[in-house]
Coordinates of C-alpha atoms in Angstrom, one line a residue:
M27 CA -44.7 58.4 -152.7
A28 CA -44.4 59.5 -149.6
V29 CA -43.4 62.4 -148.3
K30 CA -39.4 61.0 -146.5
N31 CA -38.9 62.7 -143.1
Q32 CA -35.6 63.8 -144.0
V33 CA -33.6 67.7 -144.9
Q34 CA -35.2 69.3 -148.0
L35 CA -32.8 72.5 -150.0
I36 CA -35.0 75.0 -151.4
T37 CA -33.7 76.6 -154.1
Y38 CA -34.0 78.7 -157.4
P39 CA -33.8 77.2 -160.7
D40 CA -29.8 79.6 -160.7
S41 CA -29.0 80.3 -157.0
L42 CA -26.3 77.7 -157.1
G43 CA -24.2 77.8 -160.4
G44 CA -26.3 79.1 -163.1
D45 CA -28.4 76.8 -163.8
L46 CA -30.5 73.7 -163.8
K47 CA -28.0 71.6 -165.0
T48 CA -25.5 73.2 -163.0
L49 CA -27.7 72.8 -160.1
N50 CA -27.6 69.4 -160.3
Q51 CA -23.8 68.6 -160.5
V52 CA -23.4 70.8 -157.3
L53 CA -25.6 68.4 -155.6
L54 CA -24.2 65.5 -156.4
N55 CA -20.9 67.1 -155.8
Y56 CA -21.8 68.4 -152.6
F57 CA -24.9 67.4 -151.0
T58 CA -25.6 63.6 -152.0
D59 CA -26.0 63.2 -148.1
I60 CA -27.0 66.1 -147.1
F61 CA -30.7 66.6 -149.1
K62 CA -32.1 62.9 -148.3
G63 CA -34.7 64.8 -148.2
G64 CA -35.0 66.5 -151.9
V65 CA -34.7 69.6 -153.6
H66 CA -37.9 72.1 -153.9
I67 CA -36.4 74.6 -156.9
L68 CA -38.7 77.8 -157.1
P69 CA -40.4 78.0 -160.3
P70 CA -38.5 76.7 -163.5
F71 CA -40.5 77.8 -165.7
P72 CA -40.6 81.0 -168.9
S73 CA -42.2 83.3 -166.3
S74 CA -42.8 87.1 -166.5
G75 CA -42.9 89.2 -163.5
D76 CA -42.2 88.3 -159.6
R77 CA -39.4 85.8 -159.5
G78 CA -41.1 82.9 -161.3
F79 CA -44.1 83.3 -159.9
A80 CA -45.9 84.4 -163.0
P81 CA -45.8 81.2 -164.9
L82 CA -46.7 81.8 -168.5
S83 CA -47.0 76.7 -168.7
Y84 CA -46.4 74.2 -166.6
L85 CA -45.0 72.5 -170.1
E86 CA -41.8 74.2 -170.6
I87 CA -38.9 74.7 -168.7
E88 CA -37.5 78.4 -168.7
P89 CA -34.5 78.2 -171.8
A90 CA -32.0 80.3 -169.2
F91 CA -31.9 77.3 -166.8
G92 CA -32.9 74.5 -169.0
T93 CA -35.0 71.8 -169.8
W94 CA -37.5 69.5 -168.6
K95 CA -34.0 66.1 -169.3
D96 CA -32.4 68.9 -166.3
I97 CA -35.5 68.1 -163.7
K98 CA -35.7 64.3 -164.1
A99 CA -32.0 64.4 -164.1
I100 CA -32.2 66.0 -160.0
G101 CA -35.7 63.9 -160.1
E102 CA -33.0 60.6 -160.4
N103 CA -31.4 61.6 -157.0
F104 CA -33.4 63.5 -154.9
D105 CA -37.5 64.5 -154.3
V106 CA -38.9 66.7 -156.8
L107 CA -40.5 69.8 -155.5
V108 CA -42.4 72.4 -158.1
D109 CA -45.1 75.4 -157.6
L110 CA -48.3 75.2 -158.6
M111 CA -49.7 78.9 -158.8
V112 CA -53.5 76.9 -159.0
N113 CA -55.0 80.8 -158.7
H114 CA -53.1 82.4 -161.3
I115 CA -51.0 82.7 -164.9
S116 CA -49.6 84.4 -166.4
R117 CA -50.9 87.7 -168.7
Q118 CA -48.9 86.3 -171.4
S119 CA -49.4 83.4 -172.1
E120 CA -50.6 81.8 -174.7
Y121 CA -54.0 81.0 -173.1
F122 CA -54.7 84.5 -172.0
Q123 CA -53.2 86.6 -175.1
D124 CA -54.6 85.1 -177.4
F125 CA -57.6 86.8 -175.2
L126 CA -56.8 89.9 -175.1
K127 CA -57.3 89.6 -179.3
K128 CA -60.4 87.8 -179.6
G129 CA -62.2 87.9 -176.6
R130 CA -64.8 86.4 -176.4
K131 CA -64.4 83.8 -179.7
S132 CA -61.2 83.1 -177.7
E133 CA -60.6 79.2 -177.2
Y134 CA -59.6 80.3 -173.8
V135 CA -62.3 82.1 -172.6
D136 CA -63.4 80.2 -170.1
L137 CA -60.2 80.0 -167.8
F138 CA -60.2 83.1 -166.6
I139 CA -63.3 84.8 -164.6
T140 CA -64.3 87.9 -166.9
L141 CA -66.8 90.1 -164.2
D142 CA -70.6 88.9 -165.1
K143 CA -68.6 85.5 -164.0
V144 CA -68.6 86.9 -159.8
W145 CA -72.5 89.9 -160.5
E146 CA -75.1 89.0 -163.0
D147 CA -74.7 92.6 -164.6
G148 CA -70.7 92.2 -165.2
N149 CA -70.7 95.6 -162.8
P150 CA -68.5 94.7 -159.7
V151 CA -70.9 96.1 -156.5
Q152 CA -68.4 98.2 -154.1
D153 CA -69.8 97.0 -150.7
D154 CA -68.6 93.1 -152.3
I155 CA -65.8 93.7 -152.4
N156 CA -64.8 96.0 -149.8
K157 CA -65.4 92.5 -147.3
M158 CA -62.6 91.0 -149.8
F159 CA -59.6 90.1 -148.6
L160 CA -57.7 92.2 -151.2
R161 CA -53.8 91.8 -152.4
R162 CA -53.8 95.3 -154.5
S163 CA -56.3 98.1 -154.1
L164 CA -59.5 96.0 -156.6
P165 CA -59.2 92.9 -157.4
Y166 CA -60.0 93.1 -161.1
S167 CA -57.5 94.4 -163.4
T168 CA -59.6 96.1 -167.6
F169 CA -58.8 95.6 -170.3
T170 CA -59.0 95.7 -174.9
I171 CA -60.4 93.3 -176.2
E172 CA -57.3 94.3 -179.8
E173 CA -60.0 92.6 -182.5
T174 CA -63.4 94.3 -180.9
G175 CA -61.8 97.3 -179.0
E176 CA -64.1 96.6 -176.2
E177 CA -63.6 96.4 -172.7
E178 CA -63.6 93.4 -170.9
K179 CA -62.6 93.3 -166.7
V180 CA -60.6 90.1 -166.0
W181 CA -60.6 88.9 -162.4
T182 CA -57.0 89.8 -160.8
T183 CA -55.5 89.0 -157.5
F184 CA -52.1 89.4 -158.0
G185 CA -50.5 92.5 -159.2
K186 CA -48.4 95.3 -158.5
T187 CA -48.4 96.6 -162.3
D188 CA -52.0 97.8 -163.4
P189 CA -53.3 96.0 -165.7
S190 CA -52.0 92.9 -163.7
E191 CA -49.5 90.1 -164.6
Q192 CA -50.6 87.6 -163.3
I193 CA -54.6 86.6 -164.5
D194 CA -56.4 84.3 -161.7
L195 CA -58.1 81.3 -163.6
D196 CA -61.3 79.5 -162.4
I197 CA -61.4 76.7 -161.0
K198 CA -64.9 76.0 -161.7
S199 CA -64.5 75.3 -165.2
K200 CA -64.2 71.9 -167.1
K201 CA -60.9 73.3 -169.0
V202 CA -59.0 74.7 -165.8
K203 CA -59.7 71.0 -164.5
Q204 CA -57.7 69.7 -167.8
L205 CA -55.4 72.4 -167.6
I206 CA -54.0 71.8 -164.4
T207 CA -53.8 67.2 -165.0
D208 CA -52.1 68.5 -168.4
F209 CA -49.2 69.5 -166.0
F210 CA -50.1 67.7 -162.8
L211 CA -49.1 64.8 -166.2
N212 CA -46.5 66.4 -167.1
F213 CA -45.3 67.1 -163.9
K214 CA -45.1 63.2 -163.2
E215 CA -43.6 62.0 -166.7
N216 CA -40.3 64.5 -165.5
N217 CA -39.5 63.3 -162.5
V218 CA -41.5 65.1 -159.8
K219 CA -42.8 63.8 -156.5
I220 CA -44.5 67.2 -154.4
V221 CA -46.3 70.1 -155.3
R222 CA -46.5 72.9 -153.7
L223 CA -50.4 74.3 -154.3
D224 CA -49.0 78.2 -153.8
A225 CA -51.8 80.7 -153.4
V226 CA -54.6 78.3 -152.9
G227 CA -56.0 79.6 -150.7
Y228 CA -57.3 82.3 -153.1
V229 CA -59.4 80.5 -155.4
I230 CA -62.9 80.2 -154.4
K231 CA -63.9 83.8 -155.5
K232 CA -67.9 84.0 -153.7
L233 CA -69.6 87.0 -152.5
G234 CA -70.7 87.7 -149.3
T235 CA -66.9 86.2 -147.9
S236 CA -63.0 87.6 -147.9
C237 CA -62.7 85.3 -151.2
F238 CA -59.4 83.8 -149.0
F239 CA -59.7 80.1 -148.1
V240 CA -64.0 79.5 -148.3
E241 CA -65.0 76.9 -147.1
P242 CA -66.6 74.5 -148.1
E243 CA -65.8 75.1 -151.3
I244 CA -62.2 75.1 -150.3
Y245 CA -61.3 71.7 -149.6
E246 CA -63.6 70.8 -153.0
F247 CA -61.2 71.6 -154.7
L248 CA -58.1 70.9 -152.4
D249 CA -59.3 67.4 -152.7
W250 CA -59.9 67.2 -156.9
V251 CA -56.3 68.0 -156.3
L252 CA -55.4 65.3 -154.2
E253 CA -57.4 62.6 -156.0
L254 CA -54.8 63.6 -159.4
A255 CA -52.0 63.7 -157.4
K256 CA -52.3 60.9 -155.5
S257 CA -53.2 59.0 -159.1
L258 CA -49.9 60.6 -160.6
D259 CA -48.4 59.3 -157.3
I260 CA -47.6 62.5 -156.5
E261 CA -48.0 64.3 -152.7
I262 CA -49.7 67.8 -152.4
L263 CA -48.3 70.5 -149.9
P264 CA -51.0 74.3 -149.8
E265 CA -49.1 77.5 -148.8
V266 CA -51.6 79.3 -147.9
H267 CA -50.1 83.1 -145.5
S268 CA -52.8 83.4 -142.4
H269 CA -53.4 83.0 -139.3
Y270 CA -53.5 79.6 -137.6
T271 CA -56.5 78.6 -137.2
I272 CA -57.2 78.1 -141.2
Q273 CA -53.1 75.9 -141.0
N274 CA -54.8 74.0 -138.0
K275 CA -58.2 73.2 -140.4
L276 CA -56.2 72.5 -143.3
S277 CA -53.9 70.2 -140.9
E278 CA -57.4 68.0 -139.3
H279 CA -57.8 67.7 -143.8
G280 CA -54.5 65.6 -143.7
Y281 CA -53.6 68.2 -146.0
W282 CA -49.7 68.8 -145.5
I283 CA -49.0 72.3 -144.0
Y284 CA -46.4 75.1 -143.7
D285 CA -44.7 75.8 -140.1
F286 CA -45.1 79.6 -141.1
I287 CA -44.9 80.5 -137.5
L288 CA -41.8 78.8 -135.6
P289 CA -39.2 81.0 -137.6
Y290 CA -40.6 83.5 -135.1
R291 CA -40.6 81.3 -132.3
I292 CA -37.9 81.0 -132.7
L293 CA -35.9 84.0 -133.7
D294 CA -37.3 85.5 -130.1
T295 CA -36.2 82.8 -128.4
L296 CA -32.9 83.9 -129.4
I297 CA -32.5 87.4 -128.7
N298 CA -34.7 87.2 -126.1
K299 CA -32.9 84.7 -124.1
S300 CA -36.3 83.0 -123.2
S301 CA -37.9 79.7 -124.7
I302 CA -41.4 80.4 -122.2
A303 CA -43.9 81.2 -125.6
L304 CA -41.6 78.4 -128.0
I305 CA -41.9 75.7 -126.1
D306 CA -46.1 76.3 -125.7
Y307 CA -46.2 75.9 -129.6
L308 CA -44.0 73.0 -129.6
K309 CA -46.2 71.2 -127.3
N310 CA -49.3 72.2 -129.4
R311 CA -48.7 72.4 -132.6
P312 CA -49.7 70.4 -135.7
H313 CA -46.7 67.9 -136.4
N314 CA -47.8 67.2 -140.9
Q315 CA -46.0 70.6 -141.6
F316 CA -43.0 71.1 -143.6
T317 CA -41.1 73.4 -141.0
M318 CA -38.3 75.9 -142.2
L319 CA -36.7 79.4 -140.9
D320 CA -35.6 81.2 -144.3
C321 CA -36.7 81.5 -148.2
H322 CA -37.1 83.8 -150.2
D323 CA -39.4 86.0 -149.0
G324 CA -38.8 86.7 -145.5
I325 CA -40.0 85.6 -141.8
P326 CA -43.7 85.6 -140.8
V327 CA -45.3 87.3 -138.9
K328 CA -49.2 88.7 -139.9
P329 CA -51.4 87.5 -141.1
D330 CA -49.8 84.0 -139.3
L331 CA -49.2 85.3 -136.2
D332 CA -52.5 86.8 -135.1
D333 CA -53.6 86.6 -131.7
L334 CA -50.2 84.2 -130.8
I335 CA -48.8 87.1 -129.9
D336 CA -48.1 90.8 -127.9
T337 CA -47.9 93.8 -130.7
T338 CA -45.6 95.4 -128.4
E339 CA -43.5 92.9 -127.7
A340 CA -43.4 92.2 -131.8
R341 CA -42.7 95.6 -132.5
K342 CA -39.6 95.4 -130.4
L343 CA -38.4 92.6 -131.6
V344 CA -38.7 94.1 -135.1
D345 CA -36.2 97.5 -134.6
V346 CA -34.3 94.3 -133.3
C347 CA -34.1 93.2 -137.0
L348 CA -34.3 96.2 -138.6
Q349 CA -30.8 97.7 -136.4
R350 CA -28.9 94.3 -138.1
G351 CA -29.6 95.5 -141.2
S352 CA -33.8 93.2 -142.3
N353 CA -36.2 95.6 -144.6
L354 CA -39.6 94.5 -143.5
S355 CA -43.4 93.8 -145.9
L356 CA -46.0 95.4 -144.8
I357 CA -50.0 95.3 -144.7
L358 CA -51.1 97.5 -146.9
S359 CA -55.3 97.1 -145.9
D360 CA -56.1 99.8 -142.6
E361 CA -58.4 96.2 -141.3
H362 CA -56.0 93.3 -142.0
K363 CA -53.2 95.6 -139.1
S364 CA -53.3 94.9 -135.7
E365 CA -55.4 97.4 -134.1
D366 CA -53.3 99.5 -132.3
G367 CA -50.9 99.9 -136.3
F368 CA -49.0 97.4 -136.2
D369 CA -48.4 95.5 -140.1
V370 CA -45.4 94.0 -140.6
H371 CA -46.2 91.3 -143.1
Q372 CA -42.6 89.8 -143.1
I373 CA -39.4 89.9 -142.1
R374 CA -36.8 90.5 -144.6
C375 CA -33.5 89.2 -143.3
S376 CA -31.1 86.3 -144.3
Y377 CA -31.2 84.2 -141.0
Y378 CA -27.6 84.2 -140.6
S379 CA -27.7 87.9 -141.2
V380 CA -30.7 89.0 -138.3
L381 CA -28.3 86.1 -135.4
N382 CA -25.4 89.2 -136.1
N383 CA -23.6 86.2 -137.9
N384 CA -23.4 84.5 -134.4
D385 CA -23.1 80.7 -134.9
D386 CA -23.8 79.4 -132.7
A387 CA -26.8 81.1 -132.0
Y388 CA -27.1 80.0 -136.2
I389 CA -27.0 76.2 -135.0
S390 CA -28.9 76.4 -132.3
A391 CA -32.1 77.6 -134.5
R392 CA -31.4 74.2 -137.0
A393 CA -30.3 73.3 -134.0
I394 CA -34.7 73.1 -132.9
Q395 CA -35.6 73.2 -136.1
F396 CA -35.0 69.4 -136.7
F397 CA -36.8 68.6 -133.6
T398 CA -39.3 69.9 -134.8
P399 CA -41.6 67.6 -135.7
G400 CA -42.0 68.1 -139.5
I401 CA -40.6 67.8 -142.4
P402 CA -37.0 70.4 -142.3
Q403 CA -36.6 72.2 -145.1
V404 CA -32.6 75.0 -145.5
Y405 CA -32.5 78.0 -148.2
Y406 CA -29.7 77.5 -149.8
V407 CA -28.1 81.4 -148.5
G408 CA -29.0 79.6 -144.7
L409 CA -28.0 76.2 -145.9
L410 CA -24.6 78.7 -146.5
A411 CA -24.9 80.8 -144.5
G412 CA -24.7 83.8 -146.5
E413 CA -26.1 87.5 -145.5
N414 CA -27.3 89.8 -146.4
D415 CA -27.4 91.1 -149.5
Y416 CA -28.0 94.6 -149.8
E417 CA -26.1 95.5 -153.6
R418 CA -28.4 93.3 -155.1
V419 CA -31.4 95.1 -152.5
R420 CA -30.1 98.3 -154.3
E421 CA -29.8 96.9 -157.8
T422 CA -32.8 95.8 -158.0
G423 CA -34.9 98.1 -155.8
E424 CA -36.7 94.9 -154.6
G425 CA -36.6 94.4 -150.9
R426 CA -36.7 90.2 -150.5
E427 CA -34.2 90.2 -153.0
I428 CA -31.5 91.3 -149.9
N429 CA -31.5 86.9 -149.2
R430 CA -31.4 85.4 -152.8
H431 CA -27.9 86.4 -153.5
N432 CA -26.8 84.1 -156.8
Y433 CA -23.7 81.9 -155.5
S434 CA -20.9 81.0 -158.3
L435 CA -19.0 77.8 -158.2
M436 CA -16.4 79.4 -156.9
E437 CA -18.4 81.1 -153.6
I438 CA -20.2 77.7 -152.7
E439 CA -16.6 75.9 -152.7
K440 CA -15.9 79.6 -150.6
S441 CA -18.9 79.3 -148.1
L442 CA -18.5 75.3 -147.7
E443 CA -15.1 75.8 -145.7
K444 CA -16.5 78.1 -143.6
E445 CA -17.0 76.6 -139.6
V446 CA -20.5 77.1 -139.1
V447 CA -21.6 75.1 -142.3
K448 CA -19.4 72.2 -141.5
R449 CA -21.4 72.4 -138.3
L450 CA -24.3 72.0 -140.1
L451 CA -24.7 69.9 -142.3
K452 CA -23.4 67.0 -139.4
L453 CA -26.6 68.3 -137.9
I454 CA -27.8 67.8 -141.4
R455 CA -26.5 64.8 -141.5
F456 CA -27.0 63.2 -137.9
R457 CA -30.7 64.0 -138.6
N458 CA -31.3 62.6 -141.8
D459 CA -30.1 59.3 -140.1
Y460 CA -30.9 58.9 -136.9
D461 CA -33.7 56.4 -136.6
A462 CA -35.6 58.2 -133.2
F463 CA -36.6 61.0 -135.5
N464 CA -39.3 57.8 -136.6
G465 CA -40.0 57.4 -133.1
E466 CA -42.3 59.3 -130.9
F467 CA -41.2 63.3 -129.7
K468 CA -41.3 65.1 -126.4
V469 CA -40.4 69.1 -124.9
L470 CA -38.9 67.8 -121.6
E471 CA -39.3 70.6 -118.1
S472 CA -36.7 72.8 -118.6
N473 CA -36.1 76.6 -117.3
K474 CA -36.9 79.5 -119.1
D475 CA -33.7 80.5 -120.2
E476 CA -32.9 76.9 -121.6
I477 CA -34.8 74.0 -124.3
Y478 CA -35.0 70.8 -124.0
L479 CA -36.7 68.4 -126.8
S480 CA -36.4 64.6 -126.9
W481 CA -37.6 61.6 -130.2
E482 CA -37.7 58.5 -129.3
K483 CA -38.0 54.8 -130.5
D484 CA -37.1 51.0 -130.1
K485 CA -34.2 51.7 -128.7
K486 CA -32.7 54.5 -130.1
R487 CA -33.2 57.9 -127.9
C488 CA -32.1 61.3 -128.6
T489 CA -31.9 64.5 -127.0
L490 CA -32.0 68.1 -127.4
Y491 CA -30.2 70.6 -125.0
I492 CA -29.6 74.4 -126.0
D493 CA -29.2 77.2 -122.5
F494 CA -29.9 79.5 -124.3
K495 CA -27.3 82.1 -122.6
T496 CA -24.6 80.2 -124.3
N497 CA -26.9 79.4 -127.4
R498 CA -23.6 76.1 -127.6
P499 CA -26.9 73.3 -128.3
V500 CA -25.7 68.9 -127.3
I501 CA -27.5 66.3 -128.0
D502 CA -26.6 63.6 -126.4
Y503 CA -27.9 60.0 -128.4
I504 CA -27.6 56.6 -128.1
D505 CA -24.9 55.2 -130.4
Q506 CA -25.6 52.0 -133.0
D507 CA -23.6 49.7 -130.7
G508 CA -26.1 50.9 -127.7
K509 CA -23.6 53.8 -125.9
Y510 CA -24.6 56.4 -124.3
R511 CA -23.1 59.7 -126.7
Q512 CA -22.6 63.7 -126.7
Y513 CA -22.7 65.2 -129.3
Y514 CA -20.8 69.1 -128.9
V515 CA -23.6 70.3 -131.8

């Protein structure tokens, strides 16, 4: 199975109508010719936190969302992409609950990383921890075993609580490899075509390293997963937020990667009316990428754009975003902040809101995304030109909820009447169906306040032109009859 070079949707299982059955109806009623590339359903599994990203199991679907039958039904008409958090599983999973009860006597003990697997005597060494790229103050949690009363320290890379809700898996263990194999077999059985390997950069724990993207061991693990996936006709997409050179290494190894740089570059171009940095980037980036503008987290800044942006200029851009209602996710550890203290991890907002609800600017952003080589993904809030949801942030206390509005069927229908949404859907259809996008890409010469991008294949050719003084995109193309046409997007 090859990934289709067409537009994909990203959505939560309950964000477009309330559950998976309704999601399928929404897709069939409104979007059959829109999401020809597929649908990324954010974790629909039973989960104990992080809106689905702390799954108890991948063998079941959260009953509130539906069942595997619903996923299978969506898969009849759309390539389904789901997440597999290869690094960890929920503390509430049957596997870890059994370990909490029986400790070393549990049949699942080998799934987890007790600290004696890292330090021989089981005692953590601070000097080693200081070298690690930490996502919490300590990379482990302490648990009391029910039957013995003994304490066990277990590796936990993520988690806002103490002890953590997300327990790391030991990918060296045969039992973990069997578990991952079982998950993939279940995906295959239920029409899943693409699996995103979430948090895969953290799977290797090796003393003396940052324990993040440890080479060459990371490739050994990825190659094993790739072989498993290929045997089941499933594609994999490693998800790694890190310095762009790491993404490039993954790309050179032949893996699909995420373009976490493009959303910031496009935003910077539209706000500052200069395409110099964007054009330089478009000329030099790998093409085997999934592109996005918005997602369930935020617009990536650090570490994805480290050494690519001037932090003084970045601060100015962030200030504009804050004025337009965005909130920020910040880098916690001092050693991973910029030298001048710049610490913005992600800018959290709806992409439509951060462009000041300007229809032309928003359609320009999408046009650049769709002309950039790769597989374009459109987040459901962006699809409906949704605005910042401040109420959700107030209700939940979670800054990321600003861009996670759940739409009722009535809200979806109302949004589809918006002029900007109609323009976006027309643009998506053009991107899906025009064959030149399977050909050769070029960045044409332009002034700093405009951009020219072109695609050509056989007799088909299309060119995107945007003047950033007006933000009105124009596409020139050769139609079916060989005639020159102009499309004011």
